Amino acid sequence: MTAASTPGTLYIVSTPVGNLGDFSFRAVDVLKSVSLVLAEDTRHTRHLLDRYDIQTRLVPHHEHNEAKSVAGLVERLTGGESIALVSDAGTPLLSDPGSRLVRAAIDAGIPVQPVPGASALLASLVVSGLDTTHFTFFGFLTRSGRERRAELDEITAMRHTVAIYEAANRVVATLAELERLGNGGRPAVVAREMTKQFEEVRRGTVGELRAYYQENPARGEVVLLIGGALPTPVSDDAVKERVRALRASGMSARDAAATTARELGVSKRLAYAFARDDSEEGE
């Protein structure tokens, strides 16, 4: 296939995570207009397309065939065809296949456009009651081994909200591991079956939610959110010690105070007071 003067567009189309009414008018129009719709499970997506009378051809696109199919899809896009990528539910590429195709399309100069819509991650986050100013999304954690422990240690150290996709039968195990690492008192939310008939948003601490789901096993699709860790209080002696070390290295009182405040998370005023005291003691 030769390249067209104007390539087609790769559309990344979000689909409902549960309630089919969350499908946008634009998404319907795009899926009707493209040459192909790439789907993880064509049988699953066919139900959605039939609901909106979309007759576009469905083609499987998942983690097992993505590497082999990307070159042919890019060739079709270069030839002028437009293609839509969907996942089984929600926004593609968030713990779903598609990143290889998007990267290849960008490298080939093909326009890539989002068609925004539902996302279990964002739906859970905005109703969690946790801080949404900053958050880190981990997707699905590694099932076991050193990498999983490293991920849990990273979560333990984070001072902002963390979002995790978790299988329902592993919710208790993950909460228990976080609890053993000293996170039992941190605020947490289990958001389950978002936008579906049995939607549930349960709030509490990590320990409280572990205990609840131990007695009432979770079912369905789960997003687990963990509030940020509270900063560990820093003693005055630790501040004094750091200030003195920086002053001894030749740093000015003002610079030593600024560096100490940044490193230890204390106020510059407090650090500067100790820096000045140290200067006066040295006179």
Short mmCIF file of C-alpha atoms in Angstrom, two decimals:
data_model
loop_
_atom_site.label_atom_id
_atom_site.label_comp_id
_atom_site.label_asym_id
_atom_site.label_seq_id
_atom_site.Cartn_x
_atom_site.Cartn_y
_atom_site.Cartn_z
CA MET A 1 0.00 0.00 0.00
CA THR A 2 1.42 3.38 -0.97
CA ALA A 3 1.30 6.35 1.36
CA ALA A 4 -1.61 8.71 0.85
CA SER A 5 -1.05 12.44 0.56
CA THR A 6 -3.02 12.72 3.81
CA PRO A 7 -2.72 9.84 6.28
CA GLY A 8 -5.63 8.60 8.29
CA THR A 9 -6.10 9.22 12.01
CA LEU A 10 -5.68 6.82 14.89
CA TYR A 11 -8.47 7.50 17.39
CA ILE A 12 -8.12 6.38 21.01
CA VAL A 13 -11.74 5.96 22.05
CA SER A 14 -12.91 5.59 25.64
CA THR A 15 -15.84 3.24 26.23
CA PRO A 16 -18.16 2.86 29.25
CA VAL A 17 -16.79 1.03 32.29
CA GLY A 18 -20.27 -0.15 33.17
CA ASN A 19 -23.22 2.11 32.40
CA LEU A 20 -23.65 2.15 28.61
CA GLY A 21 -25.20 5.61 28.88
CA ASP A 22 -21.71 6.99 29.50
CA PHE A 23 -20.81 6.58 25.81
CA SER A 24 -20.38 9.97 24.12
CA PHE A 25 -22.04 11.19 20.91
CA ARG A 26 -18.60 11.86 19.46
CA ALA A 27 -17.42 8.34 20.25
CA VAL A 28 -20.40 6.90 18.35
CA ASP A 29 -19.74 9.16 15.35
CA VAL A 30 -16.04 8.27 15.27
CA LEU A 31 -16.63 4.52 15.49
CA LYS A 32 -19.15 4.75 12.64
CA SER A 33 -16.72 6.70 10.46
CA VAL A 34 -13.50 4.67 10.74
CA SER A 35 -12.42 1.68 8.64
CA LEU A 36 -11.66 -0.57 11.60
CA VAL A 37 -12.31 -0.77 15.30
CA LEU A 38 -9.51 -2.51 17.22
CA ALA A 39 -10.79 -4.27 20.35
CA GLU A 40 -9.36 -6.48 23.09
CA ASP A 41 -12.34 -8.83 22.97
CA THR A 42 -14.44 -8.40 19.84
CA ARG A 43 -17.38 -10.32 21.33
CA HIS A 44 -17.48 -7.93 24.30
CA THR A 45 -17.20 -4.81 22.15
CA ARG A 46 -19.79 -6.09 19.67
CA HIS A 47 -22.48 -5.75 22.36
CA LEU A 48 -21.61 -2.06 22.74
CA LEU A 49 -21.51 -1.42 19.00
CA ASP A 50 -24.83 -3.19 18.46
CA ARG A 51 -26.41 -1.00 21.16
CA TYR A 52 -25.52 2.08 19.10
CA ASP A 53 -26.06 0.51 15.64
CA ILE A 54 -22.36 0.72 14.71
CA GLN A 55 -21.60 -1.67 11.83
CA THR A 56 -17.85 -1.01 11.53
CA ARG A 57 -15.64 -4.09 11.22
CA LEU A 58 -14.12 -5.27 14.51
CA VAL A 59 -10.55 -6.62 14.62
CA PRO A 60 -8.88 -8.23 17.66
CA HIS A 61 -6.02 -6.19 19.12
CA HIS A 62 -4.59 -7.43 22.40
CA GLU A 63 -1.32 -8.14 24.19
CA HIS A 64 -0.83 -11.44 22.35
CA ASN A 65 -1.02 -10.06 18.79
CA GLU A 66 -0.11 -6.38 19.14
CA ALA A 67 3.59 -6.76 18.29
CA LYS A 68 2.78 -8.60 15.04
CA SER A 69 -0.12 -6.44 13.90
CA VAL A 70 1.30 -2.94 14.43
CA ALA A 71 3.23 -2.73 11.14
CA GLY A 72 0.18 -3.63 9.04
CA LEU A 73 -2.04 -1.19 10.91
CA VAL A 74 0.45 1.65 10.48
CA GLU A 75 0.57 0.84 6.75
CA ARG A 76 -3.22 1.16 6.53
CA LEU A 77 -3.14 4.45 8.44
CA THR A 78 -0.39 5.76 6.16
CA GLY A 79 -2.53 4.74 3.21
CA GLY A 80 -5.31 7.06 4.37
CA GLU A 81 -7.57 4.83 6.44
CA SER A 82 -8.63 5.93 9.91
CA ILE A 83 -8.73 3.39 12.74
CA ALA A 84 -10.18 3.45 16.25
CA LEU A 85 -8.69 1.67 19.26
CA VAL A 86 -10.94 0.72 22.18
CA SER A 87 -10.46 -1.37 25.29
CA ASP A 88 -13.01 -3.68 26.89
CA ALA A 89 -13.97 -0.86 29.26
CA GLY A 90 -12.78 2.65 29.99
CA THR A 91 -9.83 4.52 28.52
CA PRO A 92 -7.37 2.50 26.41
CA LEU A 93 -3.69 2.16 27.39
CA LEU A 94 -4.39 2.44 31.15
CA SER A 95 -3.29 -1.09 32.07
CA ASP A 96 -4.54 -2.11 28.61
CA PRO A 97 -2.76 -2.78 25.29
CA GLY A 98 -2.21 -0.11 22.66
CA SER A 99 1.00 1.70 23.57
CA ARG A 100 3.02 0.00 20.79
CA LEU A 101 0.52 1.10 18.16
CA VAL A 102 0.32 4.68 19.44
CA ARG A 103 4.12 4.99 19.52
CA ALA A 104 4.46 3.53 16.01
CA ALA A 105 1.76 5.86 14.64
CA ILE A 106 3.45 8.90 16.17
CA ASP A 107 6.83 7.84 14.76
CA ALA A 108 5.21 7.50 11.31
CA GLY A 109 3.73 11.00 11.47
CA ILE A 110 0.15 9.76 11.77
CA PRO A 111 -2.27 11.95 13.76
CA VAL A 112 -3.36 10.37 17.05
CA GLN A 113 -6.50 11.83 18.61
CA PRO A 114 -8.21 11.00 21.91
CA VAL A 115 -11.95 10.64 22.20
CA PRO A 116 -12.26 11.08 25.98
CA GLY A 117 -14.80 9.35 28.13
CA ALA A 118 -15.16 6.97 31.04
CA SER A 119 -12.22 5.90 33.20
CA ALA A 120 -12.54 3.68 36.27
CA LEU A 121 -9.38 5.32 37.62
CA LEU A 122 -10.66 8.90 37.46
CA ALA A 123 -14.22 7.98 38.43
CA SER A 124 -12.89 6.35 41.60
CA LEU A 125 -10.45 9.14 42.37
CA VAL A 126 -12.96 11.99 42.22
CA VAL A 127 -15.41 10.34 44.64
CA SER A 128 -12.75 9.01 47.02
CA GLY A 129 -12.52 12.09 49.21
CA LEU A 130 -8.73 11.78 49.10
CA ASP A 131 -6.41 14.54 47.92
CA THR A 132 -6.45 14.75 44.12
CA THR A 133 -3.83 17.49 43.75
CA HIS A 134 -1.16 14.87 43.12
CA PHE A 135 -1.58 11.14 42.62
CA THR A 136 0.42 8.19 41.30
CA PHE A 137 -1.20 5.39 39.32
CA PHE A 138 0.44 1.98 39.65
CA GLY A 139 -1.95 -0.06 37.52
CA PHE A 140 -1.83 -3.71 38.60
CA LEU A 141 0.97 -4.46 41.07
CA THR A 142 3.42 -7.26 40.36
CA ARG A 143 2.00 -10.47 41.81
CA SER A 144 5.01 -11.47 43.94
CA GLY A 145 8.74 -11.23 44.48
CA ARG A 146 11.21 -8.40 44.92
CA GLU A 147 9.53 -6.14 42.38
CA ARG A 148 6.24 -6.29 44.30
CA ARG A 149 8.01 -5.50 47.58
CA ALA A 150 9.74 -2.56 45.90
CA GLU A 151 6.38 -1.27 44.68
CA LEU A 152 4.84 -1.59 48.15
CA ASP A 153 7.84 0.16 49.71
CA GLU A 154 7.43 2.98 47.18
CA ILE A 155 3.74 3.32 48.04
CA THR A 156 4.60 3.35 51.76
CA ALA A 157 6.95 6.30 51.24
CA MET A 158 4.56 8.38 49.12
CA ARG A 159 3.00 11.48 50.66
CA HIS A 160 0.32 11.81 48.01
CA THR A 161 -2.59 9.62 46.87
CA VAL A 162 -1.85 6.29 45.21
CA ALA A 163 -4.25 4.44 42.89
CA ILE A 164 -3.99 0.72 42.17
CA TYR A 165 -6.01 -1.64 40.00
CA GLU A 166 -6.51 -4.87 41.93
CA ALA A 167 -8.22 -8.20 41.33
CA ALA A 168 -11.12 -8.66 43.73
CA ASN A 169 -9.66 -11.87 45.21
CA ARG A 170 -6.39 -10.08 46.05
CA VAL A 171 -7.77 -6.97 47.76
CA VAL A 172 -7.38 -8.37 51.29
CA ALA A 173 -3.84 -9.65 50.63
CA THR A 174 -2.70 -6.28 49.27
CA LEU A 175 -4.26 -4.34 52.14
CA ALA A 176 -2.71 -6.77 54.63
CA GLU A 177 0.74 -6.31 53.10
CA LEU A 178 0.39 -2.54 53.27
CA GLU A 179 -0.76 -2.84 56.88
CA ARG A 180 2.30 -4.95 57.79
CA LEU A 181 4.50 -2.22 56.33
CA GLY A 182 3.08 0.30 58.78
CA ASN A 183 0.28 1.77 56.65
CA GLY A 184 -2.66 0.49 58.70
CA GLY A 185 -3.76 3.97 59.77
CA ARG A 186 -3.58 5.63 56.38
CA PRO A 187 -6.88 6.66 54.79
CA ALA A 188 -7.95 4.36 51.97
CA VAL A 189 -10.84 3.70 49.60
CA VAL A 190 -12.03 0.59 47.81
CA ALA A 191 -14.04 1.63 44.74
CA ARG A 192 -15.81 -1.37 43.28
CA GLU A 193 -17.90 -1.92 40.14
CA MET A 194 -17.90 1.78 39.22
CA THR A 195 -21.03 2.94 37.31
CA LYS A 196 -22.48 -0.58 37.46
CA GLN A 197 -25.55 -1.85 39.34
CA PHE A 198 -23.60 -2.84 42.46
CA GLU A 199 -21.25 0.14 42.59
CA GLU A 200 -19.64 0.54 46.00
CA VAL A 201 -17.26 3.17 47.39
CA ARG A 202 -16.10 2.17 50.85
CA ARG A 203 -13.88 4.52 52.84
CA GLY A 204 -11.80 3.89 55.95
CA THR A 205 -8.23 3.17 56.94
CA VAL A 206 -6.11 0.48 55.35
CA GLY A 207 -6.59 -1.64 58.48
CA GLU A 208 -10.35 -1.09 58.64
CA LEU A 209 -10.85 -1.99 54.99
CA ARG A 210 -8.66 -5.09 55.31
CA ALA A 211 -10.82 -6.25 58.22
CA TYR A 212 -14.08 -5.49 56.39
CA TYR A 213 -13.19 -7.30 53.16
CA GLN A 214 -11.78 -10.23 55.10
CA GLU A 215 -15.34 -10.80 56.32
CA ASN A 216 -17.06 -9.56 53.16
CA PRO A 217 -15.00 -10.62 50.12
CA ALA A 218 -14.89 -8.06 47.31
CA ARG A 219 -16.36 -8.86 43.92
CA GLY A 220 -16.05 -7.30 40.50
CA GLU A 221 -13.62 -4.67 39.23
CA VAL A 222 -11.71 -2.85 41.98
CA VAL A 223 -9.73 0.37 42.23
CA LEU A 224 -7.80 0.66 45.49
CA LEU A 225 -6.80 4.16 46.62
CA ILE A 226 -4.37 4.92 49.43
CA GLY A 227 -4.00 8.37 50.98
CA GLY A 228 -0.57 9.95 51.28
CA ALA A 229 1.68 9.10 54.22
CA LEU A 230 1.90 11.72 56.93
CA PRO A 231 5.37 13.29 57.22
CA THR A 232 7.48 11.93 60.05
CA PRO A 233 8.07 14.62 62.68
CA VAL A 234 11.65 15.91 62.70
CA SER A 235 13.19 16.63 66.11
CA ASP A 236 14.90 19.92 66.93
CA ASP A 237 18.10 17.98 67.58
CA ALA A 238 18.03 16.60 64.02
CA VAL A 239 17.59 20.11 62.62
CA LYS A 240 20.45 21.46 64.74
CA GLU A 241 22.71 18.59 63.72
CA ARG A 242 22.09 19.12 60.01
CA VAL A 243 22.56 22.89 60.25
CA ARG A 244 25.84 22.47 62.10
CA ALA A 245 27.12 19.98 59.54
CA LEU A 246 26.35 22.34 56.68
CA ARG A 247 27.87 25.32 58.51
CA ALA A 248 31.02 23.27 59.21
CA SER A 249 31.32 22.58 55.49
CA GLY A 250 31.59 26.34 54.90
CA MET A 251 27.98 27.11 53.99
CA SER A 252 26.50 30.45 55.12
CA ALA A 253 23.83 30.51 57.82
CA ARG A 254 21.17 31.49 55.29
CA ASP A 255 22.12 28.79 52.78
CA ALA A 256 22.45 26.17 55.53
CA ALA A 257 18.95 27.05 56.75
CA ALA A 258 17.45 26.85 53.25
CA THR A 259 19.10 23.50 52.55
CA THR A 260 18.05 22.05 55.89
CA ALA A 261 14.45 23.22 55.44
CA ARG A 262 14.28 21.63 52.00
CA GLU A 263 15.88 18.33 53.04
CA LEU A 264 14.01 17.81 56.31
CA GLY A 265 10.70 19.45 55.46
CA VAL A 266 10.87 21.99 58.29
CA SER A 267 10.29 25.73 58.16
CA LYS A 268 13.09 27.97 56.96
CA ARG A 269 12.47 30.24 59.97
CA LEU A 270 13.18 27.40 62.41
CA ALA A 271 16.27 26.23 60.52
CA TYR A 272 17.59 29.79 60.29
CA ALA A 273 17.12 30.29 64.04
CA PHE A 274 19.33 27.27 64.69
CA ALA A 275 21.82 28.44 62.06
CA ARG A 276 22.11 31.83 63.75
CA ASP A 277 22.46 30.21 67.17
CA ASP A 278 25.26 28.07 65.77
CA SER A 279 26.96 31.18 64.38
CA GLU A 280 26.74 32.99 67.70
CA GLU A 281 28.12 29.95 69.57
CA GLY A 282 31.10 29.91 67.22
CA GLU A 283 31.97 33.53 67.86
#
